[in-house]
Tab-separated table of C-alpha atoms in Angstrom:
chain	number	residue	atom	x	y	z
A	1	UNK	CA	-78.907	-24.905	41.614
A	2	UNK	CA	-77.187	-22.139	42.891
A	3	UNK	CA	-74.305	-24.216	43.331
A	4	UNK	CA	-74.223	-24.574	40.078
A	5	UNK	CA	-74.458	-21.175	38.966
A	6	UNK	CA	-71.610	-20.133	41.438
A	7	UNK	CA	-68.877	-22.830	39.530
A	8	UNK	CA	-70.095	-21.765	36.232
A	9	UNK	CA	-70.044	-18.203	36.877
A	10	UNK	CA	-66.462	-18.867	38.696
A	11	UNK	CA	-65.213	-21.138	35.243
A	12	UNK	CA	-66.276	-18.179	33.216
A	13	UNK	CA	-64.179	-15.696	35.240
A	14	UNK	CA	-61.386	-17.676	34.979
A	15	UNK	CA	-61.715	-18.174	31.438
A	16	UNK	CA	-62.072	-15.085	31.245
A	17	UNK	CA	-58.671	-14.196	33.020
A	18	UNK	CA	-57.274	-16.419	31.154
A	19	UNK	CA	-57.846	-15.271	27.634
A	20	UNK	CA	-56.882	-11.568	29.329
A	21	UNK	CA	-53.399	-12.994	30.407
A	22	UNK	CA	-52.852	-14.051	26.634
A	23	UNK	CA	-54.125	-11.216	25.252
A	24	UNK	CA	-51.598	-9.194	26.612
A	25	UNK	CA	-49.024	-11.515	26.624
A	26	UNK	CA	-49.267	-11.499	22.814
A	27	UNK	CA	-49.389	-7.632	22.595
A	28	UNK	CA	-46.452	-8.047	24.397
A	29	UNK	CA	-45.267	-9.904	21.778
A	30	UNK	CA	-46.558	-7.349	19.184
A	31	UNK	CA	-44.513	-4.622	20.568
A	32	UNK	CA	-41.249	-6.469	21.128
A	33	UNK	CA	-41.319	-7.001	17.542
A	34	UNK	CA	-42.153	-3.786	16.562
A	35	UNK	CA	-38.956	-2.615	18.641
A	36	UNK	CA	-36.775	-5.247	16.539
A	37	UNK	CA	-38.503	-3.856	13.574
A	38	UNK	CA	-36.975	-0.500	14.598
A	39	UNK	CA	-33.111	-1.820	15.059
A	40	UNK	CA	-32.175	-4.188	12.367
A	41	UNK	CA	-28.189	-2.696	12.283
A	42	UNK	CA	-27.419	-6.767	12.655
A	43	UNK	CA	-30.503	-8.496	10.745
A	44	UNK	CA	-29.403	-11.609	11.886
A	45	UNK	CA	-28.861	-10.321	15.514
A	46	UNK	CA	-32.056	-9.037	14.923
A	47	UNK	CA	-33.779	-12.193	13.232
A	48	UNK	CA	-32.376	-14.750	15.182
A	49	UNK	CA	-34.794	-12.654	18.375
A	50	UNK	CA	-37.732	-12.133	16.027
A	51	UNK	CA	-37.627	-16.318	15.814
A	52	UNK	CA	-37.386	-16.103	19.366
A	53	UNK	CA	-40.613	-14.408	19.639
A	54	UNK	CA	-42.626	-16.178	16.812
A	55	UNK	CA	-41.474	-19.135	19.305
A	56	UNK	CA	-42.890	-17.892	22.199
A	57	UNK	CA	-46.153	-16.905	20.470
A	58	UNK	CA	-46.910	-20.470	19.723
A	59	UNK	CA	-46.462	-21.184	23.268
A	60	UNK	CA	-48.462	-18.409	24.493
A	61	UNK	CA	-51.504	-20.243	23.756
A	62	UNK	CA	-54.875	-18.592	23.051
A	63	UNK	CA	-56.387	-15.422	23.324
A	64	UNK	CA	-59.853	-16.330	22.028
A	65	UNK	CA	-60.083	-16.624	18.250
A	66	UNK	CA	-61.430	-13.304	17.286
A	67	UNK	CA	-58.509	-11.556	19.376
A	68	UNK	CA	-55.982	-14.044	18.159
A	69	UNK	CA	-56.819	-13.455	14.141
A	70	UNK	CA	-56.428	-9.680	14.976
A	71	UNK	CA	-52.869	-10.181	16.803
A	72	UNK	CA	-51.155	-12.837	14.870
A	73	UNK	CA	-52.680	-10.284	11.251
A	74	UNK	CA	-50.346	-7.475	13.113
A	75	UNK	CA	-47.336	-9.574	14.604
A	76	UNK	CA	-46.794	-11.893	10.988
A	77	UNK	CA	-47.536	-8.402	9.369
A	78	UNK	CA	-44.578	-6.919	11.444
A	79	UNK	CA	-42.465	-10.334	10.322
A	80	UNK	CA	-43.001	-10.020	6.864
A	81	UNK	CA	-42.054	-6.223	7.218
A	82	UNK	CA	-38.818	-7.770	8.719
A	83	UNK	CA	-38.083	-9.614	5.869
A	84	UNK	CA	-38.960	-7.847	3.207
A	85	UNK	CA	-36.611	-4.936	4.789
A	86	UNK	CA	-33.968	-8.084	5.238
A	87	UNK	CA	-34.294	-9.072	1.392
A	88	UNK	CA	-34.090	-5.424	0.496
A	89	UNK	CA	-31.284	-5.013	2.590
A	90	UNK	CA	-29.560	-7.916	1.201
A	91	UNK	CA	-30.214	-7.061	-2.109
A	92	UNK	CA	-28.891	-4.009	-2.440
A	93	UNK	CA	-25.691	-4.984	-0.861
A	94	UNK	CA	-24.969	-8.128	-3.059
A	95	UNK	CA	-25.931	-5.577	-5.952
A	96	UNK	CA	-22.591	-3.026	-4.305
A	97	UNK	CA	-20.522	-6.535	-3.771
A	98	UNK	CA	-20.759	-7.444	-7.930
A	99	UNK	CA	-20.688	-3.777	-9.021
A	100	UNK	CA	-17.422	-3.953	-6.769
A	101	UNK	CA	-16.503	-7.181	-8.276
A	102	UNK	CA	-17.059	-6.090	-11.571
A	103	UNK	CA	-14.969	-2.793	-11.237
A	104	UNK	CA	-12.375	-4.782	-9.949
A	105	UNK	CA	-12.229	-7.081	-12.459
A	106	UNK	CA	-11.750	-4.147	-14.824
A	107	UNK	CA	-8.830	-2.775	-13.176
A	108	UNK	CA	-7.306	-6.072	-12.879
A	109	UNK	CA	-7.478	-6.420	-16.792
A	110	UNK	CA	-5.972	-2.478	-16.991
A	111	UNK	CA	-3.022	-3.849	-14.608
A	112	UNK	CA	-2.487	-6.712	-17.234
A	113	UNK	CA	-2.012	-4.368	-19.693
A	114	UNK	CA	0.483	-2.343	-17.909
A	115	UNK	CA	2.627	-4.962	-16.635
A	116	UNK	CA	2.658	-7.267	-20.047
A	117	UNK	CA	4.266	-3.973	-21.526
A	118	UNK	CA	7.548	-2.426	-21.538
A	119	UNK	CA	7.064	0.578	-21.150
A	120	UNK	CA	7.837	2.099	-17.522
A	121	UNK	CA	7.656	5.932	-18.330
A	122	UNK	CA	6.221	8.307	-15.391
A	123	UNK	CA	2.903	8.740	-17.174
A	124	UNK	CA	2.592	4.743	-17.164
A	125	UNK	CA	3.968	4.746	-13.516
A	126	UNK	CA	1.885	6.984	-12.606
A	127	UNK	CA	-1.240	5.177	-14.272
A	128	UNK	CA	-0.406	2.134	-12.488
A	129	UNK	CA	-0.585	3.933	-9.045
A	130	UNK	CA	-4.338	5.585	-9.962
A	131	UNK	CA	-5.076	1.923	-9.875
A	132	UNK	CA	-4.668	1.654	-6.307
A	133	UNK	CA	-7.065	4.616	-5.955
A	134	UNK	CA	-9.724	2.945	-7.822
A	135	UNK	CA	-9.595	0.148	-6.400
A	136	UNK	CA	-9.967	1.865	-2.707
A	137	UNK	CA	-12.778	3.609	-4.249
A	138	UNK	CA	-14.169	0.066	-5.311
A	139	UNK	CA	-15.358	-0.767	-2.296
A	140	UNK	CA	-15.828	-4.112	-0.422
A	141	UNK	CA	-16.066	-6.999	-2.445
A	142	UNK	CA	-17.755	-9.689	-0.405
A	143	UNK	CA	-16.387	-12.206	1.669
A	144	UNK	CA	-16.070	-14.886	-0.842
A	145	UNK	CA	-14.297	-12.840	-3.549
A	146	UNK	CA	-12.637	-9.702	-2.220
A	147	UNK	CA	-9.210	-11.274	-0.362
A	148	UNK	CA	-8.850	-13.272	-3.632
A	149	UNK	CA	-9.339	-9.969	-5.976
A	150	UNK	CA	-6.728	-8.119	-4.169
A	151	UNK	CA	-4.580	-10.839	-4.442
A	152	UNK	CA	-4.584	-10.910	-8.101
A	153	UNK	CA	-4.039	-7.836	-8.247
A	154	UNK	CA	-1.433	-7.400	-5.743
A	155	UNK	CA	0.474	-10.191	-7.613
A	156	UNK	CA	0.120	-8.154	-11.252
A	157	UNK	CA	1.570	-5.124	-9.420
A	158	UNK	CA	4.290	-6.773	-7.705
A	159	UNK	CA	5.332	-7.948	-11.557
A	160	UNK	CA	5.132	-4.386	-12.867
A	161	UNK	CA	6.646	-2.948	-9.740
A	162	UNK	CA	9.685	-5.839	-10.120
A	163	UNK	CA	10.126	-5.360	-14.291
A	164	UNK	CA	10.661	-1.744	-13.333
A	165	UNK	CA	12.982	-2.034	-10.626
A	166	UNK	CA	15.263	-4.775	-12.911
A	167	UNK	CA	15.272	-1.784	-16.020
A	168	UNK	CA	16.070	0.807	-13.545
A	169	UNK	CA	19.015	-0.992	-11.751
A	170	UNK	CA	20.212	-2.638	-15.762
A	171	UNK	CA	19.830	1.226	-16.556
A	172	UNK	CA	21.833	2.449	-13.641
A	173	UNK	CA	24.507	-0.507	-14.363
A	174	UNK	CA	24.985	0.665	-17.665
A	175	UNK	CA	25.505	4.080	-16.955
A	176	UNK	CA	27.972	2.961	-14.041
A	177	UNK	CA	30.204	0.697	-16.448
A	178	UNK	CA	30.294	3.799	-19.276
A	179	UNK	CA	31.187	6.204	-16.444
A	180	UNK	CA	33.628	3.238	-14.700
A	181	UNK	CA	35.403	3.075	-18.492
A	182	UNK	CA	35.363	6.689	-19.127
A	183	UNK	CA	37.642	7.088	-15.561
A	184	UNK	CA	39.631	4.658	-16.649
A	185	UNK	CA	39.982	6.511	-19.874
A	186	UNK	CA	41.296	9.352	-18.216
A	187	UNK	CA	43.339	8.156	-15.746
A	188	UNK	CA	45.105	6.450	-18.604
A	189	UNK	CA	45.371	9.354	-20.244
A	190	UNK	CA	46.616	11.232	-17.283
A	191	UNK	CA	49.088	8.762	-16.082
A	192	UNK	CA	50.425	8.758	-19.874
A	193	UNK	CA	50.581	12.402	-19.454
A	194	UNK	CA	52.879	12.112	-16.022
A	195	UNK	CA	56.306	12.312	-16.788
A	196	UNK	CA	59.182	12.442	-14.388
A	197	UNK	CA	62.059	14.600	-13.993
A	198	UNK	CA	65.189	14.751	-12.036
A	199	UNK	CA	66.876	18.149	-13.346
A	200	UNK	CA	65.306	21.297	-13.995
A	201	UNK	CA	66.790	20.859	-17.233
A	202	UNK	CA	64.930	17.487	-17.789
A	203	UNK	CA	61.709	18.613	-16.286
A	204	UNK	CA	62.101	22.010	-19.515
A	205	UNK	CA	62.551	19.492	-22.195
A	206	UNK	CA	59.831	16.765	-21.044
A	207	UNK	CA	57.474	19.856	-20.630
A	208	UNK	CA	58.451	21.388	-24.257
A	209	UNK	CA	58.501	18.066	-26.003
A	210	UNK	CA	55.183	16.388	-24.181
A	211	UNK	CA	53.048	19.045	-22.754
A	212	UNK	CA	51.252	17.145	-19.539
A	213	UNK	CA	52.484	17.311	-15.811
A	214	UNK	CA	56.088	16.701	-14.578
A	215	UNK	CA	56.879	15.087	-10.990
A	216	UNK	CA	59.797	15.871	-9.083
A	217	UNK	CA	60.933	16.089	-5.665
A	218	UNK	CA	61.078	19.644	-4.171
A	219	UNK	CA	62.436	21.105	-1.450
A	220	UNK	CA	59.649	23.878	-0.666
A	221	UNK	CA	61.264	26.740	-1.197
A	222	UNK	CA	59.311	29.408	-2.946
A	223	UNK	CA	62.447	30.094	-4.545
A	224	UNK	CA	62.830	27.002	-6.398
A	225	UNK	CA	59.354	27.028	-7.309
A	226	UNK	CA	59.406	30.937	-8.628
A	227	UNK	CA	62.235	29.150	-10.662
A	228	UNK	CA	60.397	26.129	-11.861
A	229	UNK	CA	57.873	28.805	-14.012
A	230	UNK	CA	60.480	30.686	-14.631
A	231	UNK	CA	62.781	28.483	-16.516
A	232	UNK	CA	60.340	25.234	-17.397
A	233	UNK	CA	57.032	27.587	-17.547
A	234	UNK	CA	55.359	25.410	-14.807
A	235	UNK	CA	53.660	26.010	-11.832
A	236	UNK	CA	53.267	23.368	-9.150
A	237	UNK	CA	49.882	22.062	-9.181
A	238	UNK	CA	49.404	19.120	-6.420
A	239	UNK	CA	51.527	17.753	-3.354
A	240	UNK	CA	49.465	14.169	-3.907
A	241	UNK	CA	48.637	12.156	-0.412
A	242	UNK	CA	50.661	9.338	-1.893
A	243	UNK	CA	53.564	10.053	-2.001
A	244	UNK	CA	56.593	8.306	-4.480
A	245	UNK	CA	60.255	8.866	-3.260
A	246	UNK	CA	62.139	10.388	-6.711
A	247	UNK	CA	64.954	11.102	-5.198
A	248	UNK	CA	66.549	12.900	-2.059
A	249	UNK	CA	67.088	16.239	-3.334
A	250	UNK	CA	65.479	19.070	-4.964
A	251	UNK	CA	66.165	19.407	-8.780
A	252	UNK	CA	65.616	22.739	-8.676
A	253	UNK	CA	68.311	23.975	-5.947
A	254	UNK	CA	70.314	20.725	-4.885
A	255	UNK	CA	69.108	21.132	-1.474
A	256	UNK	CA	67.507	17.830	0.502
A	257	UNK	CA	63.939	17.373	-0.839
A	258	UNK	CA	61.576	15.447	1.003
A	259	UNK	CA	57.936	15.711	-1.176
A	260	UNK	CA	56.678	14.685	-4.584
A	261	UNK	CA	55.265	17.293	-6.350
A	262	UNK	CA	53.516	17.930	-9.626
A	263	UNK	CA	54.064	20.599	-11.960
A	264	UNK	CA	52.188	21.626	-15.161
């Protein structure tokens, strides 16, 4: 009988151990979750270990069924605290992601605008670029839609961007070919103004008769060219870098003339 008493009292013990061991080994469990509770920066960092844990609750076994109604009410209650701060989470980001999407669509349709018209004035220019600004300020789109936004958009500007440079460069061609036939306008007009002279006498009359520039060779006496205004009423004006041989002496004086010079 006493026997029999001792291995009963001795199952009981260990029963009783045993229930102990998952009693805490599910508190344990309690306050590991409450921990991932506290750090959810990755939720599915942080979920993937909370399944972990549900996991090793079910193989915990039993802590008696009183004890293990009161643990598993606080350790699904700290689950479904998980997930309803996942869901929130979630939520409110995919609610940032189409107010993003949405904002971008906007400026995507303003961009249109721009770049189906003709106009390329600094205020529109400058419109254009506030777009990029906005679209910074936009935010993150989502992974499924924000490379492709930009890209549309990206491709609108490149077409606004590309329709400005073509009027600026047709612009500066224009101006280039008016300037281009104005020179040659006046360098006709100059070289038809450029008469040349081999006498002093000649060089008078062409001046009195024409107006415009003589050429002549000259010696480079001061002289001859004191002589020039006197008689002619010229002055010499240029010794040009290409030079045209008129002749071996000066008209002026007779003396051997080496230079081409204009006077006017």
């Amino acid at each position: 009988m006493d026997g029999l008493q001792n291995m009963l009292q001795s199952q009981m013990i260990l029963m009783i151990y045993i229930l102990c061991g998952m009693y805490c080994r599910k508190k344990e469990l309690i306050e590991r979750a409450e921990e991932i509770l506290k750090n959810t920066e990755n939720f599915k960092a942080a979920g993937d270990k909370l399944n972990n844990l549900f996991n090793d609750w079910k193989a915990a076994g039993s802590a008696g069924r009183d004890a293990d109604d009161e643990l598993w009410e606080k350790f699904n209650g700290i689950r479904k605290q998980f997930y309803e701060k996942k869901n929130a989470f979630f939520a409110e980001r995919n609610a940032k992601w189409n107010e993003s999407v949405e904002a971008k669509k906007a400026l995507i349709e303003e961009a249109k605008k721009i770049a189906e018209g003709t106009d390329f004035s600094k205020a529109v220019t400058d419109t254009m670029k506030s777009l990029d600004v906005k679209w910074k300020a936009a935010g993150y789109s989502g992974k499924e839609l924000n490379d492709k936004l930009w890209e549309e958009f990206s491709k609108i500007k490149e077409t606004f961007w590309d329709a400005k440079k073509e009027r600026a460069v047709a612009r500066f061609r224009a101006q280039l070919d008016e300037k281009t036939k104005l020179l040659d306008s006046t360098k006709k007009n100059l070289d038809d103004h450029i008469y040349e002279a081999h006498t002093l006498e000649e060089a008078k009359a062409l001046q009195d008769a024409n107006g415009g520039f003589v050429k002549t060779m000259w010696c480079g006496e001061l002289e001859c060219e004191l002589k020039m205004k006197e008689v002619a009423g010229m002055s010499s004006r240029c010794m040009p870098f290409a030079q045209e041989n008129l002749g071996d002496v000066c008209p002026i004086c007779g003396k051997p003339a080496k230079t081409m010079i204009y006077w006017g």
